Amino acid sequence: MTVNDDSFTNWKNREEIAESMIPIIGKLHRERDVTVLLHSRSLVNKSVVSILKTHRFARQIAGEELSVTETLPFLQALTALDLGPSQIDIGMLAATYKTDDRGLSVEDFTADAVAGAMGANKIERREGRDVVLYGFGRIGRLVARLLIEKAGSGNGLRLRAIVVRGGGEQDLVKRASLLRRDSIHGQFQGTITVDEATSTIVANGNAIKVIYANDPSEVDYTAYGIKDAILIDNTGKWRDRAGLSKHLRPGIDKVVLTAPGKGDVPNIVHGVNHDTIKPDERVLSCASCTTNAIVPPLKAMDDEYGVLRGHVETVHSFTNDQNLLDNYHKADRRGRSAPLNMVITETGAASAVAKALPDLKAPITGSSIRVPVPDVSIAILSLRLGRETTRDEVLEYLRDVSLHSPLKRQIDFTTAPDAVSMDFVGSRHASIVDAGATKVDGDNAILYLWYDNEFGYSCQVIRVVQHVSGVEYPTFPAPAV
């Protein structure tokens, strides 16, 4: 048998194993609200090839190959356990098992590692929490996709309604079409039908009422059977407490803004300060995509090295706030054609750091350049550290943070030598450290942080909503603190 034959046989064997994993992953998700992860990447609703690619990617962050032959036994062991709602990382189970010296079987090791999700420790299923989207643009539609994807057994977040301004003839059909097809993020994974008689979009069985209104005061959500809902405002029209409180109508319990909040509205970056949300807080913000990209690595660097000062330069994809062709715009430069120009503009991300990281006393400045790409941006974070270090030390530290720390859902890590922006479309992390571009000289460090400013940010929004709704389930094995 030739080497080519060996490689192909090996591939077919791994395909077969990955195929056997799919029904196990699906059943755990539907019946027990257990999300199976591989190094923080969900394997729910993934194809055979996607599962294999996710395993293959582990070599970039863990430094060695990870095969489905290694993770399957841990997945099978989970099926025999009395698990409650949780997230279980079989990549971490496989990695930590290799270093465990207790001589346990895979079954016993797995039971011990996920004990917090079992028996008396397990979280009981809660009644599903209603969610309303106010606005259905770029972020609104991606948040909708994520809510539908995460519907699971129906005991988590339930997208019940979308509120939009009336758009004329065929409005509902056109909005459903924009949810179904996306030029950047591809086809919706599932089926979508439209019931114009009831003004409803049905996506993967989720009936989503489309409500037409020009102002929050026009809607009584209880009329649609909606109660204690979390409303996600994707319009950015209202950013202070007074404006956002207009959404606190009958049926709405909390309001989450997908833009930087003003005044005393808490700006939340999940993974960094979401634990500071007060139980009785009814209005909060998820800050900006750039704030979410820079704050987690900034916190990580400050925790380890101390940060004395910093500057962030964002090279940001263009947005709908800019003009396609030169035309009047109330802001400087943004009136110039977005697909044809690099546009210097301001960013509030640096000043927003203080809200998310109040203990960081270092001054952080920032500026931004909009560039002619439709999605994925990069933040160049230049830091003066509290002590000298080396490039190898910083990279090893950030690699470890991306794998084992409480920030592993926010910070990803890549060593790909030819990585470019489009490679990160669809990333679910707040930012991705580019190892090859990292610069360190004594107490100066420059980090290049990729981020999908649409999808990665939407994932952060969902994490915040899960947290305030009480359906943010714990992850096992627990990350190191």
GROMACS .gro file of C-alpha atoms in nm:
model
  481
    1MET     CA    1   0.000   0.000   0.000
    2THR     CA    2   0.135   0.345  -0.092
    3VAL     CA    3   0.161   0.648   0.135
    4ASN     CA    4  -0.129   0.804  -0.058
    5ASP     CA    5  -0.340   0.495   0.008
    6ASP     CA    6  -0.252   0.508   0.378
    7SER     CA    7  -0.349   0.876   0.398
    8PHE     CA    8  -0.680   0.820   0.223
    9THR     CA    9  -0.766   0.519   0.438
   10ASN     CA   10  -0.686   0.719   0.749
   11TRP     CA   11  -0.907   1.002   0.629
   12LYS     CA   12  -1.199   0.769   0.559
   13ASN     CA   13  -1.163   0.615   0.905
   14ARG     CA   14  -1.170   0.956   1.068
   15GLU     CA   15  -1.471   1.053   0.857
   16GLU     CA   16  -1.655   0.748   0.987
   17ILE     CA   17  -1.569   0.837   1.347
   18ALA     CA   18  -1.676   1.199   1.302
   19GLU     CA   19  -2.001   1.079   1.146
   20SER     CA   20  -2.069   0.866   1.453
   21MET     CA   21  -2.016   1.168   1.677
   22ILE     CA   22  -2.290   1.378   1.516
   23PRO     CA   23  -2.596   1.197   1.662
   24ILE     CA   24  -2.434   1.186   2.008
   25ILE     CA   25  -2.361   1.559   2.001
   26GLY     CA   26  -2.712   1.635   1.873
   27LYS     CA   27  -2.887   1.419   2.131
   28LEU     CA   28  -2.690   1.570   2.420
   29HIS     CA   29  -2.784   1.917   2.296
   30ARG     CA   30  -3.153   1.852   2.234
   31GLU     CA   31  -3.235   1.631   2.531
   32ARG     CA   32  -3.003   1.759   2.804
   33ASP     CA   33  -2.904   2.112   2.698
   34VAL     CA   34  -2.540   2.002   2.685
   35THR     CA   35  -2.326   2.187   2.429
   36VAL     CA   36  -2.020   1.988   2.322
   37LEU     CA   37  -1.714   2.204   2.254
   38LEU     CA   38  -1.367   2.143   2.118
   39HIS     CA   39  -1.123   2.401   2.253
   40SER     CA   40  -1.414   2.647   2.301
   41ARG     CA   41  -1.557   2.577   1.953
   42SER     CA   42  -1.907   2.435   1.945
   43LEU     CA   43  -1.953   2.104   1.762
   44VAL     CA   44  -2.333   2.130   1.763
   45ASN     CA   45  -2.492   2.110   1.416
   46LYS     CA   46  -2.153   2.069   1.250
   47SER     CA   47  -2.088   1.852   0.946
   48VAL     CA   48  -1.838   1.564   0.930
   49VAL     CA   49  -1.580   1.782   0.758
   50SER     CA   50  -1.639   2.071   1.002
   51ILE     CA   51  -1.576   1.840   1.297
   52LEU     CA   52  -1.254   1.714   1.138
   53LYS     CA   53  -1.139   2.066   1.055
   54THR     CA   54  -1.204   2.181   1.411
   55HIS     CA   55  -0.989   1.894   1.539
   56ARG     CA   56  -0.721   1.982   1.286
   57PHE     CA   57  -0.720   2.346   1.394
   58ALA     CA   58  -0.623   2.239   1.747
   59ARG     CA   59  -0.264   2.200   1.629
   60GLN     CA   60  -0.238   2.578   1.589
   61ILE     CA   61  -0.336   2.656   1.945
   62ALA     CA   62  -0.239   2.344   2.139
   63GLY     CA   63   0.079   2.283   1.939
   64GLU     CA   64  -0.006   1.925   1.848
   65GLU     CA   65  -0.257   1.725   1.650
   66LEU     CA   66  -0.588   1.625   1.804
   67SER     CA   67  -0.769   1.333   1.645
   68VAL     CA   68  -1.131   1.224   1.666
   69THR     CA   69  -0.995   0.888   1.782
   70GLU     CA   70  -0.879   1.069   2.097
   71THR     CA   71  -1.197   1.265   2.167
   72LEU     CA   72  -1.462   1.004   2.078
   73PRO     CA   73  -1.412   0.799   2.399
   74PHE     CA   74  -1.477   1.111   2.609
   75LEU     CA   75  -1.789   1.192   2.408
   76GLN     CA   76  -1.915   0.837   2.453
   77ALA     CA   77  -1.843   0.856   2.826
   78LEU     CA   78  -2.069   1.163   2.853
   79THR     CA   79  -2.371   0.968   2.729
   80ALA     CA   80  -2.362   0.743   3.035
   81LEU     CA   81  -2.366   1.033   3.282
   82ASP     CA   82  -2.663   1.208   3.442
   83LEU     CA   83  -2.576   1.550   3.303
   84GLY     CA   84  -2.757   1.877   3.351
   85PRO     CA   85  -2.740   2.184   3.125
   86SER     CA   86  -2.373   2.266   3.064
   87GLN     CA   87  -2.096   2.315   2.812
   88ILE     CA   88  -1.839   2.037   2.797
   89ASP     CA   89  -1.509   2.072   2.613
   90ILE     CA   90  -1.398   1.729   2.492
   91GLY     CA   91  -1.075   1.881   2.359
   92MET     CA   92  -0.985   1.993   2.709
   93LEU     CA   93  -1.090   1.656   2.851
   94ALA     CA   94  -0.855   1.479   2.611
   95ALA     CA   95  -0.569   1.722   2.683
   96THR     CA   96  -0.599   1.711   3.061
   97TYR     CA   97  -0.637   1.332   3.062
   98LYS     CA   98  -0.291   1.300   2.906
   99THR     CA   99  -0.134   1.483   3.200
  100ASP     CA  100  -0.342   1.316   3.472
  101ASP     CA  101  -0.137   1.073   3.680
  102ARG     CA  102  -0.415   0.904   3.878
  103GLY     CA  103  -0.444   0.606   3.643
  104LEU     CA  104  -0.819   0.656   3.594
  105SER     CA  105  -1.016   0.510   3.306
  106VAL     CA  106  -1.158   0.752   3.051
  107GLU     CA  107  -1.503   0.697   3.199
  108ASP     CA  108  -1.396   0.767   3.557
  109PHE     CA  109  -1.182   1.065   3.459
  110THR     CA  110  -1.469   1.217   3.259
  111ALA     CA  111  -1.716   1.169   3.543
  112ASP     CA  112  -1.476   1.339   3.783
  113ALA     CA  113  -1.401   1.630   3.545
  114VAL     CA  114  -1.769   1.710   3.485
  115ALA     CA  115  -1.894   1.631   3.835
  116GLY     CA  116  -2.019   1.988   3.868
  117ALA     CA  117  -2.277   1.917   3.597
  118MET     CA  118  -2.408   1.597   3.754
  119GLY     CA  119  -2.630   1.476   4.033
  120ALA     CA  120  -2.695   1.724   4.310
  121ASN     CA  121  -2.468   1.977   4.138
  122LYS     CA  122  -2.647   1.991   3.807
  123ILE     CA  123  -2.851   2.290   3.703
  124GLU     CA  124  -3.217   2.212   3.661
  125ARG     CA  125  -3.373   2.310   3.333
  126ARG     CA  126  -3.542   2.645   3.344
  127GLU     CA  127  -3.838   2.766   3.148
  128GLY     CA  128  -3.725   2.926   2.823
  129ARG     CA  129  -3.661   3.302   2.823
  130ASP     CA  130  -3.828   3.519   2.561
  131VAL     CA  131  -3.608   3.745   2.347
  132VAL     CA  132  -3.715   4.034   2.125
  133LEU     CA  133  -3.495   4.197   1.861
  134TYR     CA  134  -3.558   4.569   1.805
  135GLY     CA  135  -3.401   4.633   1.465
  136PHE     CA  136  -3.302   4.372   1.207
  137GLY     CA  137  -2.986   4.496   1.036
  138ARG     CA  138  -2.639   4.339   1.020
  139ILE     CA  139  -2.610   4.261   1.392
  140GLY     CA  140  -2.980   4.190   1.440
  141ARG     CA  141  -2.985   3.918   1.174
  142LEU     CA  142  -2.666   3.753   1.302
  143VAL     CA  143  -2.799   3.758   1.658
  144ALA     CA  144  -3.118   3.599   1.522
  145ARG     CA  145  -2.914   3.322   1.358
  146LEU     CA  146  -2.733   3.254   1.683
  147LEU     CA  147  -3.053   3.249   1.889
  148ILE     CA  148  -3.210   3.002   1.646
  149GLU     CA  149  -2.896   2.788   1.643
  150LYS     CA  150  -2.887   2.778   2.024
  151ALA     CA  151  -3.256   2.698   2.071
  152GLY     CA  152  -3.154   2.344   2.174
  153SER     CA  153  -3.432   2.177   2.367
  154GLY     CA  154  -3.625   2.504   2.384
  155ASN     CA  155  -3.538   2.566   2.749
  156GLY     CA  156  -3.290   2.845   2.681
  157LEU     CA  157  -3.334   3.168   2.488
  158ARG     CA  158  -3.634   3.182   2.255
  159LEU     CA  159  -3.652   3.443   1.981
  160ARG     CA  160  -4.017   3.545   1.989
  161ALA     CA  161  -4.036   3.867   1.791
  162ILE     CA  162  -3.858   4.121   1.573
  163VAL     CA  163  -3.961   4.488   1.573
  164VAL     CA  164  -3.897   4.690   1.256
  165ARG     CA  165  -4.034   4.991   1.072
  166GLY     CA  166  -4.269   4.906   0.790
  167GLY     CA  167  -4.090   4.880   0.458
  168GLY     CA  168  -4.376   4.855   0.213
  169GLU     CA  169  -4.480   4.576  -0.023
  170GLN     CA  170  -4.315   4.236   0.026
  171ASP     CA  171  -4.147   4.363   0.343
  172LEU     CA  172  -4.175   4.034   0.531
  173VAL     CA  173  -4.052   3.828   0.236
  174LYS     CA  174  -3.752   4.055   0.184
  175ARG     CA  175  -3.655   4.048   0.551
  176ALA     CA  176  -3.681   3.668   0.554
  177SER     CA  177  -3.464   3.657   0.243
  178LEU     CA  178  -3.196   3.869   0.414
  179LEU     CA  179  -3.200   3.624   0.704
  180ARG     CA  180  -3.178   3.329   0.465
  181ARG     CA  181  -2.888   3.459   0.254
  182ASP     CA  182  -2.593   3.671   0.356
  183SER     CA  183  -2.320   3.786   0.117
  184ILE     CA  184  -2.054   3.760   0.389
  185HIS     CA  185  -2.172   3.491   0.628
  186GLY     CA  186  -2.335   3.260   0.377
  187GLN     CA  187  -2.658   3.065   0.381
  188PHE     CA  188  -2.870   3.021   0.692
  189GLN     CA  189  -2.821   2.670   0.827
  190GLY     CA  190  -3.174   2.540   0.812
  191THR     CA  191  -3.514   2.622   0.668
  192ILE     CA  192  -3.708   2.948   0.666
  193THR     CA  193  -4.072   2.996   0.569
  194VAL     CA  194  -4.293   3.302   0.575
  195ASP     CA  195  -4.654   3.332   0.689
  196GLU     CA  196  -4.766   3.672   0.565
  197ALA     CA  197  -5.117   3.628   0.705
  198THR     CA  198  -4.982   3.623   1.062
  199SER     CA  199  -4.669   3.832   0.992
  200THR     CA  200  -4.448   3.545   1.105
  201ILE     CA  201  -4.111   3.408   0.998
  202VAL     CA  202  -4.061   3.041   1.089
  203ALA     CA  203  -3.692   2.948   1.110
  204ASN     CA  204  -3.603   2.590   1.202
  205GLY     CA  205  -3.940   2.561   1.373
  206ASN     CA  206  -3.903   2.886   1.567
  207ALA     CA  207  -4.206   3.107   1.505
  208ILE     CA  208  -4.085   3.469   1.506
  209LYS     CA  209  -4.350   3.741   1.503
  210VAL     CA  210  -4.257   4.048   1.298
  211ILE     CA  211  -4.400   4.357   1.465
  212TYR     CA  212  -4.413   4.687   1.278
  213ALA     CA  213  -4.363   5.000   1.487
  214ASN     CA  214  -4.197   5.339   1.453
  215ASP     CA  215  -4.137   5.388   1.824
  216PRO     CA  216  -4.112   5.164   2.135
  217SER     CA  217  -4.420   5.330   2.284
  218GLU     CA  218  -4.636   5.173   2.013
  219VAL     CA  219  -4.583   4.813   2.126
  220ASP     CA  220  -4.751   4.609   2.400
  221TYR     CA  221  -4.558   4.281   2.388
  222THR     CA  222  -4.802   4.098   2.614
  223ALA     CA  223  -5.051   4.117   2.327
  224TYR     CA  224  -4.825   3.868   2.148
  225GLY     CA  225  -4.790   3.635   2.446
  226ILE     CA  226  -4.443   3.766   2.527
  227LYS     CA  227  -4.347   3.795   2.895
  228ASP     CA  228  -4.036   3.886   3.098
  229ALA     CA  229  -3.844   3.919   2.772
  230ILE     CA  230  -3.497   4.052   2.709
  231LEU     CA  231  -3.509   4.310   2.432
  232ILE     CA  232  -3.194   4.355   2.223
  233ASP     CA  233  -3.179   4.700   2.065
  234ASN     CA  234  -2.977   4.678   1.742
  235THR     CA  235  -3.065   5.024   1.613
  236GLY     CA  236  -2.828   5.234   1.825
  237LYS     CA  237  -3.086   5.510   1.811
  238TRP     CA  238  -3.109   5.531   2.191
  239ARG     CA  239  -2.790   5.498   2.397
  240ASP     CA  240  -2.858   5.655   2.736
  241ARG     CA  241  -3.074   5.520   3.017
  242ALA     CA  242  -3.367   5.750   2.946
  243GLY     CA  243  -3.381   5.654   2.581
  244LEU     CA  244  -3.330   5.281   2.630
  245SER     CA  245  -3.586   5.273   2.911
  246LYS     CA  246  -3.852   5.350   2.650
  247HIS     CA  247  -3.826   4.981   2.562
  248LEU     CA  248  -3.938   4.875   2.911
  249ARG     CA  249  -4.292   4.817   2.794
  250PRO     CA  250  -4.539   4.548   2.907
  251GLY     CA  251  -4.370   4.212   2.844
  252ILE     CA  252  -4.012   4.346   2.850
  253ASP     CA  253  -3.793   4.288   3.157
  254LYS     CA  254  -3.447   4.398   3.041
  255VAL     CA  255  -3.290   4.593   2.755
  256VAL     CA  256  -2.950   4.513   2.601
  257LEU     CA  257  -2.792   4.761   2.359
  258THR     CA  258  -2.559   4.644   2.081
  259ALA     CA  259  -2.360   4.968   2.078
  260PRO     CA  260  -2.165   5.168   2.337
  261GLY     CA  261  -2.390   5.298   2.613
  262LYS     CA  262  -2.376   5.654   2.738
  263GLY     CA  263  -2.397   5.804   3.084
  264ASP     CA  264  -2.452   5.551   3.362
  265VAL     CA  265  -2.546   5.264   3.130
  266PRO     CA  266  -2.308   4.973   3.215
  267ASN     CA  267  -2.082   4.878   2.922
  268ILE     CA  268  -2.032   4.501   2.944
  269VAL     CA  269  -1.759   4.293   2.780
  270HIS     CA  270  -1.840   3.931   2.845
  271GLY     CA  271  -1.554   3.745   3.006
  272VAL     CA  272  -1.419   4.062   3.165
  273ASN     CA  273  -1.688   4.240   3.364
  274HIS     CA  274  -2.014   4.052   3.306
  275ASP     CA  275  -2.005   3.938   3.668
  276THR     CA  276  -2.052   4.300   3.776
  277ILE     CA  277  -2.404   4.319   3.634
  278LYS     CA  278  -2.644   4.379   3.921
  279PRO     CA  279  -2.942   4.142   3.933
  280ASP     CA  280  -3.184   4.435   3.930
  281GLU     CA  281  -3.013   4.615   3.639
  282ARG     CA  282  -3.265   4.650   3.359
  283VAL     CA  283  -3.064   4.850   3.103
  284LEU     CA  284  -2.714   4.766   2.984
  285SER     CA  285  -2.483   4.785   2.682
  286CYS     CA  286  -2.253   4.533   2.514
  287ALA     CA  287  -2.011   4.817   2.420
  288SER     CA  288  -1.864   4.814   2.068
  289CYS     CA  289  -1.708   4.539   1.860
  290THR     CA  290  -1.365   4.702   1.898
  291THR     CA  291  -1.400   4.739   2.274
  292ASN     CA  292  -1.483   4.368   2.291
  293ALA     CA  293  -1.179   4.292   2.077
  294ILE     CA  294  -0.921   4.484   2.279
  295VAL     CA  295  -1.040   4.462   2.641
  296PRO     CA  296  -0.990   4.084   2.694
  297PRO     CA  297  -0.627   4.077   2.567
  298LEU     CA  298  -0.561   4.406   2.745
  299LYS     CA  299  -0.683   4.252   3.070
  300ALA     CA  300  -0.473   3.941   3.008
  301MET     CA  301  -0.159   4.147   2.948
  302ASP     CA  302  -0.225   4.366   3.252
  303ASP     CA  303  -0.281   4.063   3.474
  304GLU     CA  304   0.056   3.912   3.379
  305TYR     CA  305   0.285   4.205   3.299
  306GLY     CA  306   0.111   4.522   3.412
  307VAL     CA  307   0.024   4.786   3.152
  308LEU     CA  308   0.157   5.139   3.201
  309ARG     CA  309   0.010   5.295   2.887
  310GLY     CA  310  -0.124   5.190   2.550
  311HIS     CA  311  -0.251   5.294   2.210
  312VAL     CA  312  -0.491   5.105   1.986
  313GLU     CA  313  -0.511   5.162   1.611
  314THR     CA  314  -0.804   4.985   1.450
  315VAL     CA  315  -0.811   4.902   1.083
  316HIS     CA  316  -1.184   4.855   1.052
  317SER     CA  317  -1.406   4.724   0.774
  318PHE     CA  318  -1.656   4.973   0.636
  319THR     CA  319  -2.011   4.980   0.773
  320ASN     CA  320  -2.358   5.095   0.669
  321ASP     CA  321  -2.289   5.423   0.846
  322GLN     CA  322  -2.067   5.521   0.553
  323ASN     CA  323  -2.166   5.613   0.198
  324LEU     CA  324  -2.117   5.383  -0.101
  325LEU     CA  325  -2.037   5.688  -0.313
  326ASP     CA  326  -1.936   6.040  -0.210
  327ASN     CA  327  -2.235   6.214  -0.055
  328TYR     CA  328  -2.326   6.433   0.239
  329HIS     CA  329  -2.259   6.283   0.582
  330LYS     CA  330  -2.284   6.460   0.916
  331ALA     CA  331  -1.947   6.317   1.025
  332ASP     CA  332  -1.611   6.423   0.882
  333ARG     CA  333  -1.470   6.198   0.605
  334ARG     CA  334  -1.744   5.933   0.635
  335GLY     CA  335  -1.924   6.091   0.344
  336ARG     CA  336  -1.649   5.972   0.110
  337SER     CA  337  -1.697   5.646  -0.079
  338ALA     CA  338  -1.641   5.353   0.159
  339PRO     CA  339  -1.549   5.090  -0.104
  340LEU     CA  340  -1.291   5.320  -0.265
  341ASN     CA  341  -1.110   5.487   0.024
  342MET     CA  342  -0.926   5.441   0.348
  343VAL     CA  343  -1.108   5.676   0.583
  344ILE     CA  344  -0.956   5.813   0.901
  345THR     CA  345  -1.219   5.836   1.172
  346GLU     CA  346  -1.257   5.830   1.547
  347THR     CA  347  -1.312   5.535   1.778
  348GLY     CA  348  -1.457   5.543   2.124
  349ALA     CA  349  -1.309   5.203   2.210
  350ALA     CA  350  -1.008   5.340   2.396
  351SER     CA  351  -1.218   5.559   2.626
  352ALA     CA  352  -1.464   5.273   2.676
  353VAL     CA  353  -1.186   5.062   2.829
  354ALA     CA  354  -1.225   5.254   3.155
  355LYS     CA  355  -1.586   5.137   3.189
  356ALA     CA  356  -1.503   4.771   3.132
  357LEU     CA  357  -1.169   4.774   3.318
  358PRO     CA  358  -1.200   5.035   3.595
  359ASP     CA  359  -0.897   4.892   3.778
  360LEU     CA  360  -0.670   4.960   3.481
  361LYS     CA  361  -0.514   5.298   3.552
  362ALA     CA  362  -0.299   5.310   3.238
  363PRO     CA  363  -0.397   5.578   2.983
  364ILE     CA  364  -0.519   5.419   2.659
  365THR     CA  365  -0.551   5.625   2.341
  366GLY     CA  366  -0.706   5.518   2.012
  367SER     CA  367  -0.779   5.600   1.651
  368SER     CA  368  -0.930   5.420   1.356
  369ILE     CA  369  -0.909   5.381   0.982
  370ARG     CA  370  -1.205   5.242   0.786
  371VAL     CA  371  -1.086   5.034   0.490
  372PRO     CA  372  -1.256   4.885   0.181
  373VAL     CA  373  -1.337   4.538   0.316
  374PRO     CA  374  -1.692   4.437   0.417
  375ASP     CA  375  -1.611   4.246   0.737
  376VAL     CA  376  -1.329   4.151   0.977
  377SER     CA  377  -1.108   4.418   1.130
  378ILE     CA  378  -0.775   4.426   1.308
  379ALA     CA  379  -0.675   4.612   1.623
  380ILE     CA  380  -0.307   4.695   1.666
  381LEU     CA  381  -0.254   4.722   2.040
  382SER     CA  382   0.073   4.891   2.137
  383LEU     CA  383   0.155   4.855   2.506
  384ARG     CA  384   0.416   4.978   2.750
  385LEU     CA  385   0.447   4.697   3.003
  386GLY     CA  386   0.533   4.703   3.369
  387ARG     CA  387   0.827   4.469   3.320
  388GLU     CA  388   1.051   4.348   3.041
  389THR     CA  389   0.971   4.024   2.865
  390THR     CA  390   1.033   3.836   2.540
  391ARG     CA  391   0.825   3.762   2.234
  392ASP     CA  392   0.833   3.387   2.304
  393GLU     CA  393   0.716   3.440   2.660
  394VAL     CA  394   0.427   3.664   2.554
  395LEU     CA  395   0.314   3.422   2.283
  396GLU     CA  396   0.330   3.121   2.512
  397TYR     CA  397   0.132   3.313   2.773
  398LEU     CA  398  -0.139   3.425   2.528
  399ARG     CA  399  -0.159   3.076   2.378
  400ASP     CA  400  -0.221   2.940   2.728
  401VAL     CA  401  -0.481   3.212   2.796
  402SER     CA  402  -0.667   3.112   2.480
  403LEU     CA  403  -0.674   2.748   2.590
  404HIS     CA  404  -0.713   2.738   2.964
  405SER     CA  405  -0.817   3.072   3.113
  406PRO     CA  406  -1.162   3.220   3.185
  407LEU     CA  407  -1.099   3.434   2.873
  408LYS     CA  408  -1.071   3.138   2.637
  409ARG     CA  409  -1.411   3.213   2.479
  410GLN     CA  410  -1.298   3.570   2.410
  411ILE     CA  411  -0.935   3.524   2.300
  412ASP     CA  412  -0.831   3.296   2.017
  413PHE     CA  413  -0.480   3.236   1.887
  414THR     CA  414  -0.341   3.164   1.541
  415THR     CA  415   0.004   3.075   1.416
  416ALA     CA  416  -0.100   3.058   1.049
  417PRO     CA  417   0.185   3.230   0.858
  418ASP     CA  418  -0.036   3.348   0.571
  419ALA     CA  419  -0.347   3.450   0.766
  420VAL     CA  420  -0.551   3.737   0.618
  421SER     CA  421  -0.875   3.904   0.720
  422MET     CA  422  -1.119   3.681   0.532
  423ASP     CA  423  -0.984   3.379   0.721
  424PHE     CA  424  -1.162   3.505   1.032
  425VAL     CA  425  -1.511   3.555   0.892
  426GLY     CA  426  -1.740   3.364   1.127
  427SER     CA  427  -1.499   3.358   1.422
  428ARG     CA  428  -1.691   3.331   1.748
  429HIS     CA  429  -1.414   3.486   1.956
  430ALA     CA  430  -1.396   3.853   2.047
  431SER     CA  431  -1.042   3.868   1.907
  432ILE     CA  432  -0.771   3.645   1.763
  433VAL     CA  433  -0.405   3.698   1.850
  434ASP     CA  434  -0.188   3.680   1.537
  435ALA     CA  435   0.129   3.514   1.667
  436GLY     CA  436   0.332   3.583   1.354
  437ALA     CA  437   0.274   3.957   1.369
  438THR     CA  438   0.340   4.001   1.742
  439LYS     CA  439   0.631   4.233   1.831
  440VAL     CA  440   0.804   4.248   2.171
  441ASP     CA  441   1.107   4.455   2.264
  442GLY     CA  442   1.185   4.471   2.635
  443ASP     CA  443   0.887   4.640   2.798
  444ASN     CA  444   0.716   4.726   2.467
  445ALA     CA  445   0.469   4.487   2.309
  446ILE     CA  446   0.259   4.522   1.995
  447LEU     CA  447  -0.031   4.278   1.952
  448TYR     CA  448  -0.221   4.233   1.624
  449LEU     CA  449  -0.575   4.130   1.704
  450TRP     CA  450  -0.812   4.014   1.430
  451TYR     CA  451  -1.185   4.025   1.497
  452ASP     CA  452  -1.501   3.956   1.303
  453ASN     CA  453  -1.667   4.284   1.393
  454GLU     CA  454  -2.006   4.140   1.298
  455PHE     CA  455  -2.022   3.774   1.399
  456GLY     CA  456  -1.765   3.766   1.679
  457TYR     CA  457  -1.933   4.067   1.836
  458SER     CA  458  -2.278   3.907   1.798
  459CYS     CA  459  -2.147   3.603   1.988
  460GLN     CA  460  -2.038   3.832   2.271
  461VAL     CA  461  -2.387   3.987   2.274
  462ILE     CA  462  -2.546   3.644   2.304
  463ARG     CA  463  -2.313   3.556   2.592
  464VAL     CA  464  -2.422   3.866   2.781
  465VAL     CA  465  -2.789   3.789   2.715
  466GLN     CA  466  -2.740   3.431   2.832
  467HIS     CA  467  -2.578   3.559   3.150
  468VAL     CA  468  -2.851   3.806   3.244
  469SER     CA  469  -3.122   3.556   3.154
  470GLY     CA  470  -2.980   3.285   3.380
  471VAL     CA  471  -2.919   3.037   3.098
  472GLU     CA  472  -2.543   3.082   3.074
  473TYR     CA  473  -2.440   2.730   3.159
  474PRO     CA  474  -2.106   2.644   3.323
  475THR     CA  475  -1.818   2.499   3.119
  476PHE     CA  476  -1.632   2.180   3.210
  477PRO     CA  477  -1.352   2.112   3.268
  478ALA     CA  478  -1.351   2.445   3.452
  479PRO     CA  479  -1.093   2.693   3.314
  480ALA     CA  480  -0.797   2.781   3.531
  481VAL     CA  481  -0.835   3.105   3.723
   0.00000   0.00000   0.00000
